[in-house]
XYZ file of C-alpha atoms in Angstrom:
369
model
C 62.792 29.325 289.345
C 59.191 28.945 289.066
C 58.201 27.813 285.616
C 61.972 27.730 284.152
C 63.904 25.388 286.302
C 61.031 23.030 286.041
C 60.195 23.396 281.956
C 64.149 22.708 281.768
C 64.824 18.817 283.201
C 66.719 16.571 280.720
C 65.332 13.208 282.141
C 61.653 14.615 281.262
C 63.169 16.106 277.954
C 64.519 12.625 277.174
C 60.993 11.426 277.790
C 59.336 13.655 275.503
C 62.145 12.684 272.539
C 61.598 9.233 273.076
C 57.770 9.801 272.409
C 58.477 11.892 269.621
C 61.073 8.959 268.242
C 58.325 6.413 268.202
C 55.581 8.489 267.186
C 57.037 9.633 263.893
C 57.264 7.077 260.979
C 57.608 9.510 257.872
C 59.605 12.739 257.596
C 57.707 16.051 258.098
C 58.436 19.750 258.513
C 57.234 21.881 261.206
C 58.023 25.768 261.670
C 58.302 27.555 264.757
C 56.895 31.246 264.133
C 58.325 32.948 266.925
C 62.011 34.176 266.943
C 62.472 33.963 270.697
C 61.815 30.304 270.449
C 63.859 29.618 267.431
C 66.519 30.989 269.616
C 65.414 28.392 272.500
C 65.415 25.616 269.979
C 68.922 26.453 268.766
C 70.453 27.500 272.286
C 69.146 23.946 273.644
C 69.956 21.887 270.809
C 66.244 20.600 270.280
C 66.410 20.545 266.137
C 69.597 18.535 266.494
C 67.881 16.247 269.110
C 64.930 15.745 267.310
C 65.102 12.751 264.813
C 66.622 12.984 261.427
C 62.594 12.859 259.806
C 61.982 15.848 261.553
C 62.800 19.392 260.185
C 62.356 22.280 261.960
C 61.234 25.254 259.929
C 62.939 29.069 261.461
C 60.165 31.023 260.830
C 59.255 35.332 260.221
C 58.234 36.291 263.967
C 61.330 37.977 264.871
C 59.565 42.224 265.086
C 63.099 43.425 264.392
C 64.084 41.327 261.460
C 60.547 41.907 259.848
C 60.499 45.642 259.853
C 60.888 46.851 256.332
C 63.840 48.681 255.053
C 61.772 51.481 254.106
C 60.558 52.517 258.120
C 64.124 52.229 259.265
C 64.615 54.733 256.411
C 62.025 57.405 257.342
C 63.374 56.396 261.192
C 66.951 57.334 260.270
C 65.486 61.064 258.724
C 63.024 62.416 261.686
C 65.504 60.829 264.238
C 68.548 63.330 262.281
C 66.255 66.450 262.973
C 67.609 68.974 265.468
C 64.108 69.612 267.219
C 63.876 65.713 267.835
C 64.632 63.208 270.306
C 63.839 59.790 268.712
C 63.611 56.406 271.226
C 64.160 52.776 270.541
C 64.356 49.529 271.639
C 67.945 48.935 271.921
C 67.612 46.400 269.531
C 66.523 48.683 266.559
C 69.508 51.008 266.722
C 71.589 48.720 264.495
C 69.101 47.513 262.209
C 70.774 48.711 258.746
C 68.757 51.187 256.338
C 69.432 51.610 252.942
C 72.463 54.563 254.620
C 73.405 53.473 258.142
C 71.690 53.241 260.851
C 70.248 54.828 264.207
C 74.216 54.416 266.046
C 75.094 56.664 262.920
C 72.739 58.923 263.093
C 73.609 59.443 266.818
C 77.203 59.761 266.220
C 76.699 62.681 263.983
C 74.514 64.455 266.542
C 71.072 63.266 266.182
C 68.987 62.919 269.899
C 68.559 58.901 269.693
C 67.830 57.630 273.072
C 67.132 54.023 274.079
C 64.217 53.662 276.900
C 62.672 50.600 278.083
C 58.638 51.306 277.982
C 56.875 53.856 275.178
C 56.279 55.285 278.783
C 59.392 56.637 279.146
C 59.028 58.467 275.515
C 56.002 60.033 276.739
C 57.498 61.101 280.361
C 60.660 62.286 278.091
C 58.110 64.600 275.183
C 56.307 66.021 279.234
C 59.733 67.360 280.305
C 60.843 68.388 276.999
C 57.648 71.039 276.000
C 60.324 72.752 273.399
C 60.770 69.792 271.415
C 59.261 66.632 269.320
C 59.374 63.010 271.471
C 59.314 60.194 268.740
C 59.048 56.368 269.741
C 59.703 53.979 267.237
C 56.915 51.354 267.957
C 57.442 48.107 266.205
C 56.481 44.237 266.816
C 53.848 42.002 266.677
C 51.022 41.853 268.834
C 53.064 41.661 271.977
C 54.096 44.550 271.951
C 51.258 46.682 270.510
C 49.563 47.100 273.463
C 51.781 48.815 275.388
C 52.077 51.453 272.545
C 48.215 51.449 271.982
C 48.465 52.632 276.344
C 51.188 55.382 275.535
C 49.336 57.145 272.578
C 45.984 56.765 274.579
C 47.545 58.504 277.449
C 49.356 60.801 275.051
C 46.072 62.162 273.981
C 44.186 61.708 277.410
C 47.103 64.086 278.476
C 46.844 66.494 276.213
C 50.701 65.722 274.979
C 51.183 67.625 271.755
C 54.978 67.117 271.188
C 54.952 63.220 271.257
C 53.967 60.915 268.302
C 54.991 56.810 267.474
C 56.545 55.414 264.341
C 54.301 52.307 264.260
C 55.707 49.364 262.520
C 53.380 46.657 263.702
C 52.481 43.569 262.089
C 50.200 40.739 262.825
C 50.881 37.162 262.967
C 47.951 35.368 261.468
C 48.102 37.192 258.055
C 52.185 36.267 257.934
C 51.022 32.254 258.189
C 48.316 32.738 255.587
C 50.852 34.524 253.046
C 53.402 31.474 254.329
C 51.030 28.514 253.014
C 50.097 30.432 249.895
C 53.760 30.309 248.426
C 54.285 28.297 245.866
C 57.733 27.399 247.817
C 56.356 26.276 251.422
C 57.037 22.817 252.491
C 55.473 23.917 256.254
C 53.460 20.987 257.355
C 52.895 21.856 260.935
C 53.112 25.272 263.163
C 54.798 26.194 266.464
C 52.603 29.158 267.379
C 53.843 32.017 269.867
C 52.733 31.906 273.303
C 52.959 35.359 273.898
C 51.157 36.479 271.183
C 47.968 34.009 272.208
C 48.366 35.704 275.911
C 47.314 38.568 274.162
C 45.465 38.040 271.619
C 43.221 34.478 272.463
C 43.536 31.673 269.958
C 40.028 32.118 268.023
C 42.015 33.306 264.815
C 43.847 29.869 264.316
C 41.151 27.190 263.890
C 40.288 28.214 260.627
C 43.663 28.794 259.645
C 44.202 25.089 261.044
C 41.124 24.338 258.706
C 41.661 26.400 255.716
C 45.353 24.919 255.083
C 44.907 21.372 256.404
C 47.980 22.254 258.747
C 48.068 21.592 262.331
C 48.691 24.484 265.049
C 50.211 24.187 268.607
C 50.506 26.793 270.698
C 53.557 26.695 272.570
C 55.960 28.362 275.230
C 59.632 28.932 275.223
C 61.432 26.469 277.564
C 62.737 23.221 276.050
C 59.691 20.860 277.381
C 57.333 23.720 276.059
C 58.884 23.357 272.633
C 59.165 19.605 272.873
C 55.385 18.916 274.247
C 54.169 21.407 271.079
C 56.351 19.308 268.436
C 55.501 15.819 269.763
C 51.458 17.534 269.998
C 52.209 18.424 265.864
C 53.642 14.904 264.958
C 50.889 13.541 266.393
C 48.140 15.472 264.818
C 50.093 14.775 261.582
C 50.746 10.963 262.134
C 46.938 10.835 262.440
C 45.907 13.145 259.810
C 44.513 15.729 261.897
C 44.992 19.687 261.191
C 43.795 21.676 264.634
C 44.544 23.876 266.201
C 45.767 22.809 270.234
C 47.006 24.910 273.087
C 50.119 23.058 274.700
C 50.733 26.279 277.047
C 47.520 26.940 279.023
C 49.286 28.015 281.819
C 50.050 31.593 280.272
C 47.179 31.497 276.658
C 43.189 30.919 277.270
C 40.794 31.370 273.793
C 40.169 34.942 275.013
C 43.361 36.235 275.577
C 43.350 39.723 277.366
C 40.172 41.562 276.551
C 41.605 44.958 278.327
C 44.896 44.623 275.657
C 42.710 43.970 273.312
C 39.864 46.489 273.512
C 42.514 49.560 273.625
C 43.839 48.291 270.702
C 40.744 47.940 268.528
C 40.593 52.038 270.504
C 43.878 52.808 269.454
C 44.749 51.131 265.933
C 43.290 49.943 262.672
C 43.957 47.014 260.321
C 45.976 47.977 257.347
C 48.350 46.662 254.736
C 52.467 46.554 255.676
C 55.035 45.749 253.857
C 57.609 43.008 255.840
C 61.415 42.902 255.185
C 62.737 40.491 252.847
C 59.531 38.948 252.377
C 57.262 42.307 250.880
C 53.360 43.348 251.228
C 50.934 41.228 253.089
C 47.423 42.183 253.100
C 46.060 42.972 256.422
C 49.064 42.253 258.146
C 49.732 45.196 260.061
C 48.091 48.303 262.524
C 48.303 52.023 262.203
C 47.156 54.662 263.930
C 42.937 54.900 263.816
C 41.676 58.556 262.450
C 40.674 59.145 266.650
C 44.982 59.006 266.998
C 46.025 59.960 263.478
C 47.688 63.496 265.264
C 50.015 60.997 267.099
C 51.465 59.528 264.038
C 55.104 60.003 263.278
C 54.846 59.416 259.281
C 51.889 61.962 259.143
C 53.453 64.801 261.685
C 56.939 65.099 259.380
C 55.408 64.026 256.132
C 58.021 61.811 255.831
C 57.416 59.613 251.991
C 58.571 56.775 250.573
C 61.668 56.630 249.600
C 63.835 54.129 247.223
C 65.265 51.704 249.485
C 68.833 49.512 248.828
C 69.057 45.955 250.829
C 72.468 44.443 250.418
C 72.753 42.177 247.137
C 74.492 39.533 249.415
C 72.265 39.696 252.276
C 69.663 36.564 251.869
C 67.951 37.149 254.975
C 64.389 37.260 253.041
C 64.847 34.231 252.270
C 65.907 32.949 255.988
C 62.768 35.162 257.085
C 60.887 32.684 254.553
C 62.341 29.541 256.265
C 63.581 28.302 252.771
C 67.071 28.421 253.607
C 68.967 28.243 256.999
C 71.516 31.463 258.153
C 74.896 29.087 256.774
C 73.240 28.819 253.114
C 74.232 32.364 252.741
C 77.734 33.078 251.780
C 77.951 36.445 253.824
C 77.250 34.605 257.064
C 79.836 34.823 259.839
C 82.327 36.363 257.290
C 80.934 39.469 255.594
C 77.577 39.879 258.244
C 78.418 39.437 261.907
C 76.680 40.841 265.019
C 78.597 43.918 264.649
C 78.761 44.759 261.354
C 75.322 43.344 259.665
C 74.135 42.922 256.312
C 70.458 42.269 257.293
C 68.181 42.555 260.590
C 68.486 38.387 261.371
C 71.496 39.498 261.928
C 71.039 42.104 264.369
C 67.812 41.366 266.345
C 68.470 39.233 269.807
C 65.465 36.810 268.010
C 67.525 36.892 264.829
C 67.902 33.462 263.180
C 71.331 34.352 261.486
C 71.970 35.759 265.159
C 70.957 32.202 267.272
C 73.330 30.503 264.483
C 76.348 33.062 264.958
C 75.776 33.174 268.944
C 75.699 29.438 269.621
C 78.531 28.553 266.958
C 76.152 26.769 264.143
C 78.660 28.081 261.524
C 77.977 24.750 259.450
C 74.915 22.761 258.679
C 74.569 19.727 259.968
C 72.279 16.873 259.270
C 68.855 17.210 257.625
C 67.653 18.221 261.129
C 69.242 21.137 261.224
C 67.045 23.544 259.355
């Protein structure tokens, strides 16, 4: 298939590893941001293929695992109201709040449907007049658009029973909070593909600058990954911190000026709190005043409310990158796919889920991180 088949050839692959071998001469540590390509990296083997000086870092960009505790909370109580028929993702109706989750919600009645577009919400709240349409909108900025498009159209329409949980959070902020820890040992980033296709590159170079780090934009296939790591031990060989774009064939600088222009439109900057790792500045959207009608928080006055992770549960920490899924006691025994402790757990881009699905149930070699 066109752009998989050929991003996938072991003799290139061994190529790119043998440049990688003889280009690094000290140990360094590099994090992929994205959780679909941590789940690449671990599927193909890459971090155990990689030399032993070279650590791969799993980092926060997994929109499931990073949605705080507290919105799956206010989810769980306007999605057990009889007047409402709350959508998802698939992917968010396990996610554990501090009682249960969506699945239990819906087995004790409550109208949880899963669609595959905010589109369908909207088509759903048109041919149900008599009640309240909510769409739990989460991710980063891949997924923002899309929802931006729905609530746009919702109010183009004139379609007073829908409104959107939003949930979304914003990649360069995450970084910034990242380097700032008095724990990081990043050196080098892995940045995600998709979110440059929307969103252009221009916010990385001074991030590149700021933290002396370097930045490679990358894609998901196993040369994509391998071309942006041996881009990053080269930068950092030479001393360099820039930022490079390894995947032109999907980013440019601008981006998508449509996807972004409706969402400048649709949302505003604010502060959100992530799961397991807290508040970051600027890290997230709402709703702008023009939309405020459409949001779900504001429509049922749903609060904060005291929230209760599991006391075993260490996924912050994985979320973090400071330790990998098998440095927590509960994994594969007490948190498994089907009944998890924390959302790395549960998400398909899940870093305790890549280790669980492809058998990593022990850590191996300094590589493996």
């Amino acid at each position: 298939m066109k752009y998989l088949d050929e991003f996938s050839d072991p003799a290139l692959a061994r190529r790119l590893l043998d440049r990688i071998r003889a280009t690094a001469t000290r140990r360094w540590a590099l994090m992929e941001v994205c959780g679909g390509q941590t789940h690449s990296i671990i599927r193909h083997g890459i971090d155990q293929l990689l030399p032993d000086q070279i650590e791969m870092i799993h980092g926060p960009g997994c929109p499931v695992c990073v949605t705080p505790m507290g919105i799956v909370d206010k989810a769980l109580e306007i999605a057990a109201r009889p007047d409402v028929i709350f959508c998802s993702f698939g992917d968010m109706l396990r996610v554990p709040g501090s009682n249960g989750d969506l699945f239990r919600v819906k087995s004790e009645g409550g109208d949880v449907r899963v669609v595959y577009s905010p589109l369908d919400a909207l088509e759903l709240a048109r041919a149900n007049p008599g009640r309240q349409v909510v769409f739990f909108g989460i991710g980063f900025e891949t997924t923002a658009p899309a929802n931006a498009m729905t609530v746009y159209q919702a109010k183009r329409l004139g379609v007073g029973n829908f409104s959107v949980l939003i949930s979304h959070v914003l990649v360069p902020p995450a970084i910034a909070a990242i380097m700032e820890s008095p724990r990081c040992r990043v050196q080098g980033f892995l940045l995600a593909g998709h979110v440059c296709t929307v969103m252009g590159t221009g916010e990385y170079p001074p991030l590149a600058q700021r933290y002396r780090v370097p930045m490679v934009v990358t894609g998901f296939e196993p040369l994509d990954l391998l071309e942006g790591i041996r881009r990053t031990i080269v930068q950092l060989e030479a001393g360099r911190h820039e930022m490079e774009n390894a995947y032109p064939r999907a980013v440019s600088a601008v981006g998508n000026p449509a996807a972004k222009q409706m969402l400048s439109d649709v949302f505003e900057v604010t502060d959100r709190a992530w799961r397991g790792i807290g508040v970051i500045p600027d890290s997230g959207w709402r709703l702008s005043e023009r939309y405020r009608d459409f949001d779900a928080e504001h429509r049922f006055a749903v609060g904060a409310a005291e929230t209760r992770e599991s006391p075993v549960c260490r996924s912050g920490e994985v979320l973090q990158g400071l330790i990998v899924p098998t440095e927590c006691a509960a994994f594969g025994t007490r948190c498994t796919p089907r009944h998890p402790l924390g959302a790395t757990m549960v998400s398909t881009e899940g870093a305790c889920a890549a280790y669980y699905r492809y058998r990593r149930l022990e850590r191996v070699g300094s590589g493996d991180a």
